[in-house]
């Protein structure tokens, strides 16, 4: 994961009155947990917002009044009307301690199915992984170049070396689905084979149709014979 630095100051109080006063000063109340004890502190709003508006996950080198910690953002609270950040929970992490975090999913490549009119659906923008922090990548990259219409990539198909993806292994992460006007023949070299199959199918239908007509004629003959 990418490293960023963030500096904060200890909170003098932990009540709602103190928190509101900090927000009026453009500071964000925060708490750090996961270590020996919880640390209550506050950071400048602008410094924090730069980390939040990006989909990337950062390993944060946190400095609180000279004390150094390594952490990740675990939870965010927003104002229901203004959407301003009102509180942040940080999780202290250690190289030798297993932790769970959310990593962003990034799709790369131009899928064959999309080029032929299919639609790309991304079911997960982030996936929860478990492991040791040094093994975590910046993001989970999925190459969809070879995906055709109807193809799906599931959690079990992803490269998760050095970590475990917590979601169900059968969960679909991305898929290419049929859209109106999609081209069924995705490669030119397959068109001939599909055309032959189509012709055989047409002959079969014609044969069935002929048998049906003959059968109908026999039925009419029987009816005429009965009326005589």
Short mmCIF file of C-alpha atoms in Angstrom, two decimals:
data_model
loop_
_atom_site.label_atom_id
_atom_site.label_comp_id
_atom_site.label_asym_id
_atom_site.label_seq_id
_atom_site.Cartn_x
_atom_site.Cartn_y
_atom_site.Cartn_z
CA UNK A 1 0.00 0.00 0.00
CA UNK A 2 1.03 3.58 -0.60
CA UNK A 3 2.28 5.54 2.40
CA UNK A 4 1.03 9.00 3.34
CA UNK A 5 1.76 11.13 6.38
CA UNK A 6 -0.80 12.74 8.66
CA UNK A 7 -0.28 14.81 11.80
CA UNK A 8 -2.76 15.24 14.62
CA UNK A 9 -3.07 16.70 18.12
CA UNK A 10 -4.40 14.98 21.29
CA UNK A 11 -7.97 15.78 22.28
CA UNK A 12 -8.44 17.47 25.63
CA UNK A 13 -11.96 16.09 25.95
CA UNK A 14 -13.93 13.31 24.29
CA UNK A 15 -17.50 14.52 24.67
CA UNK A 16 -19.85 15.82 21.98
CA UNK A 17 -19.36 19.42 23.12
CA UNK A 18 -15.61 19.15 22.59
CA UNK A 19 -16.13 17.42 19.22
CA UNK A 20 -18.46 20.16 17.98
CA UNK A 21 -15.99 22.83 19.02
CA UNK A 22 -13.26 21.11 17.03
CA UNK A 23 -15.45 20.90 13.93
CA UNK A 24 -16.10 24.62 14.10
CA UNK A 25 -12.32 25.09 13.97
CA UNK A 26 -12.15 22.93 10.80
CA UNK A 27 -10.73 20.00 12.73
CA UNK A 28 -11.99 16.40 12.65
CA UNK A 29 -12.24 14.32 15.85
CA UNK A 30 -10.55 10.93 15.46
CA UNK A 31 -9.79 7.79 17.41
CA UNK A 32 -7.00 5.25 16.90
CA UNK A 33 -7.54 1.71 18.16
CA UNK A 34 -5.99 -1.72 17.64
CA UNK A 35 -2.90 -1.07 19.76
CA UNK A 36 -2.28 -1.10 23.48
CA UNK A 37 -4.75 1.69 24.11
CA UNK A 38 -7.13 3.99 22.26
CA UNK A 39 -5.78 7.37 21.21
CA UNK A 40 -8.20 10.28 20.84
CA UNK A 41 -6.94 13.10 18.63
CA UNK A 42 -7.97 15.58 15.93
CA UNK A 43 -6.58 16.46 12.50
CA UNK A 44 -7.07 19.33 10.01
CA UNK A 45 -10.12 18.82 7.83
CA UNK A 46 -8.34 19.61 4.55
CA UNK A 47 -5.50 17.16 5.24
CA UNK A 48 -7.96 14.38 5.96
CA UNK A 49 -10.34 15.07 3.09
CA UNK A 50 -7.51 14.51 0.58
CA UNK A 51 -7.28 10.91 1.80
CA UNK A 52 -11.02 10.33 1.76
CA UNK A 53 -11.97 11.60 -1.69
CA UNK A 54 -9.70 9.06 -3.39
CA UNK A 55 -10.76 5.40 -3.80
CA UNK A 56 -7.22 4.30 -2.93
CA UNK A 57 -6.35 2.76 0.41
CA UNK A 58 -3.33 4.27 2.11
CA UNK A 59 -1.07 3.13 4.89
CA UNK A 60 -0.94 6.23 7.07
CA UNK A 61 2.15 7.25 8.99
CA UNK A 62 0.36 8.99 11.82
CA UNK A 63 2.05 11.47 14.13
CA UNK A 64 0.10 12.46 17.23
CA UNK A 65 2.02 14.94 19.36
CA UNK A 66 5.35 13.32 18.45
CA UNK A 67 4.13 9.72 18.90
CA UNK A 68 4.38 7.64 15.71
CA UNK A 69 1.78 5.08 14.61
CA UNK A 70 1.02 3.16 11.42
CA UNK A 71 -2.66 3.00 10.61
CA UNK A 72 -5.41 2.71 8.02
CA UNK A 73 -8.80 4.41 7.94
CA UNK A 74 -11.35 1.93 9.21
CA UNK A 75 -14.58 3.93 9.43
CA UNK A 76 -15.88 7.36 8.43
CA UNK A 77 -18.87 9.35 9.62
CA UNK A 78 -20.43 12.13 7.53
CA UNK A 79 -22.87 14.93 8.27
CA UNK A 80 -26.29 13.83 6.92
CA UNK A 81 -26.91 17.16 5.14
CA UNK A 82 -23.54 18.65 4.21
CA UNK A 83 -21.64 15.35 3.74
CA UNK A 84 -18.69 16.81 5.62
CA UNK A 85 -16.53 14.34 7.52
CA UNK A 86 -17.50 14.44 11.19
CA UNK A 87 -15.49 11.59 12.71
CA UNK A 88 -12.86 9.03 11.69
CA UNK A 89 -11.81 5.71 13.18
CA UNK A 90 -8.22 4.66 12.49
CA UNK A 91 -6.96 1.10 12.95
CA UNK A 92 -3.36 0.69 14.08
CA UNK A 93 -1.60 -2.00 12.05
CA UNK A 94 1.57 -4.01 12.55
CA UNK A 95 3.69 -5.91 10.04
CA UNK A 96 3.44 -9.14 12.06
CA UNK A 97 -0.25 -8.93 12.94
CA UNK A 98 -3.07 -10.16 10.66
CA UNK A 99 -5.62 -7.48 9.85
CA UNK A 100 -8.70 -7.05 7.64
CA UNK A 101 -9.02 -4.08 5.30
CA UNK A 102 -10.96 -3.13 2.17
CA UNK A 103 -8.97 -2.88 -1.07
CA UNK A 104 -10.30 -1.17 -4.20
CA UNK A 105 -11.04 -3.21 -7.34
CA UNK A 106 -9.65 -1.81 -10.60
CA UNK A 107 -10.74 -3.20 -13.97
CA UNK A 108 -8.23 -3.05 -16.85
CA UNK A 109 -8.32 -4.04 -20.51
CA UNK A 110 -10.95 -3.87 -23.24
CA UNK A 111 -13.24 -6.91 -23.06
CA UNK A 112 -14.15 -8.76 -26.27
CA UNK A 113 -17.74 -8.95 -25.06
CA UNK A 114 -17.98 -5.21 -24.50
CA UNK A 115 -16.54 -4.47 -27.95
CA UNK A 116 -19.27 -6.67 -29.39
CA UNK A 117 -22.09 -4.85 -27.65
CA UNK A 118 -22.20 -6.47 -24.21
CA UNK A 119 -22.38 -4.52 -20.97
CA UNK A 120 -19.80 -4.64 -18.20
CA UNK A 121 -21.14 -4.97 -14.67
CA UNK A 122 -18.85 -4.45 -11.67
CA UNK A 123 -20.49 -5.93 -8.58
CA UNK A 124 -17.74 -5.02 -6.11
CA UNK A 125 -15.84 -1.73 -6.03
CA UNK A 126 -13.94 -2.96 -2.97
CA UNK A 127 -13.17 -6.38 -1.53
CA UNK A 128 -12.28 -7.21 2.07
CA UNK A 129 -8.94 -8.98 2.43
CA UNK A 130 -7.21 -10.53 5.44
CA UNK A 131 -3.48 -10.94 5.91
CA UNK A 132 -0.26 -9.22 6.95
CA UNK A 133 -0.04 -5.55 5.89
CA UNK A 134 3.26 -5.90 3.94
CA UNK A 135 1.49 -8.34 1.59
CA UNK A 136 -1.31 -5.95 0.67
CA UNK A 137 -1.18 -4.38 -2.83
CA UNK A 138 -2.44 -0.88 -3.59
CA UNK A 139 -5.47 -2.40 -5.32
CA UNK A 140 -6.90 -5.63 -6.76
CA UNK A 141 -6.42 -5.46 -10.54
CA UNK A 142 -8.69 -7.47 -12.86
CA UNK A 143 -7.80 -7.87 -16.55
CA UNK A 144 -11.03 -8.35 -18.51
CA UNK A 145 -9.47 -8.39 -22.00
CA UNK A 146 -10.47 -12.02 -22.74
CA UNK A 147 -13.97 -11.85 -21.28
CA UNK A 148 -16.84 -12.53 -23.69
CA UNK A 149 -20.58 -12.03 -23.38
CA UNK A 150 -21.81 -14.27 -20.58
CA UNK A 151 -18.42 -14.58 -18.90
CA UNK A 152 -18.00 -13.87 -15.20
CA UNK A 153 -15.04 -13.41 -12.88
CA UNK A 154 -15.61 -14.71 -9.38
CA UNK A 155 -13.67 -14.15 -6.18
CA UNK A 156 -12.01 -17.55 -6.57
CA UNK A 157 -10.60 -16.45 -9.96
CA UNK A 158 -8.62 -13.56 -8.48
CA UNK A 159 -4.95 -13.60 -7.62
CA UNK A 160 -4.83 -13.27 -3.85
CA UNK A 161 -1.34 -14.52 -3.10
CA UNK A 162 -0.25 -13.61 0.40
CA UNK A 163 -3.76 -12.75 1.60
CA UNK A 164 -7.28 -14.12 1.85
CA UNK A 165 -10.33 -12.50 0.28
CA UNK A 166 -13.10 -12.63 2.86
CA UNK A 167 -16.08 -12.56 0.47
CA UNK A 168 -17.75 -15.79 -0.72
CA UNK A 169 -15.45 -17.50 -3.23
CA UNK A 170 -18.38 -17.95 -5.65
CA UNK A 171 -19.38 -14.27 -5.51
CA UNK A 172 -19.30 -12.60 -8.95
CA UNK A 173 -16.97 -9.59 -9.06
CA UNK A 174 -17.39 -8.57 -12.73
CA UNK A 175 -19.50 -9.93 -15.58
CA UNK A 176 -20.28 -9.22 -19.25
CA UNK A 177 -23.99 -9.45 -19.95
CA UNK A 178 -25.98 -9.36 -23.17
CA UNK A 179 -27.26 -5.96 -24.26
CA UNK A 180 -29.70 -5.05 -27.04
CA UNK A 181 -27.89 -5.10 -30.36
CA UNK A 182 -25.02 -7.21 -29.02
CA UNK A 183 -23.10 -9.20 -31.60
CA UNK A 184 -23.40 -12.91 -30.94
CA UNK A 185 -20.49 -13.88 -33.21
CA UNK A 186 -17.57 -12.53 -31.20
CA UNK A 187 -14.80 -13.63 -33.54
CA UNK A 188 -14.73 -13.87 -37.31
CA UNK A 189 -13.22 -17.33 -37.29
CA UNK A 190 -16.24 -18.59 -35.33
CA UNK A 191 -18.82 -17.20 -37.76
CA UNK A 192 -18.39 -20.00 -40.28
CA UNK A 193 -18.90 -22.73 -37.69
CA UNK A 194 -21.93 -21.01 -36.25
CA UNK A 195 -23.32 -20.48 -39.77
CA UNK A 196 -23.05 -24.21 -40.52
CA UNK A 197 -24.82 -25.07 -37.33
CA UNK A 198 -27.51 -22.58 -38.22
CA UNK A 199 -27.99 -24.17 -41.67
CA UNK A 200 -28.31 -27.62 -40.16
CA UNK A 201 -30.85 -26.30 -37.75
CA UNK A 202 -32.80 -24.72 -40.59
CA UNK A 203 -32.83 -28.01 -42.50
CA UNK A 204 -34.08 -29.79 -39.44
CA UNK A 205 -36.91 -27.33 -39.06
CA UNK A 206 -37.83 -27.68 -42.72
CA UNK A 207 -37.89 -31.46 -42.35
CA UNK A 208 -40.09 -31.24 -39.32
CA UNK A 209 -42.37 -28.87 -41.15
CA UNK A 210 -42.69 -31.23 -44.13
CA UNK A 211 -43.53 -34.15 -41.88
CA UNK A 212 -46.11 -32.07 -40.14
CA UNK A 213 -47.79 -31.12 -43.41
CA UNK A 214 -47.87 -34.73 -44.59
CA UNK A 215 -49.38 -35.74 -41.31
CA UNK A 216 -52.05 -33.09 -41.66
CA UNK A 217 -52.87 -34.37 -45.16
CA UNK A 218 -53.35 -37.90 -43.86
CA UNK A 219 -55.68 -36.59 -41.20
CA UNK A 220 -57.80 -34.81 -43.86
CA UNK A 221 -57.98 -38.01 -45.92
CA UNK A 222 -59.24 -39.85 -42.87
CA UNK A 223 -61.86 -37.22 -42.27
CA UNK A 224 -63.01 -37.44 -45.89
CA UNK A 225 -63.18 -41.18 -45.63
CA UNK A 226 -65.23 -40.93 -42.48
CA UNK A 227 -67.70 -38.52 -44.07
CA UNK A 228 -68.17 -40.87 -47.00
#
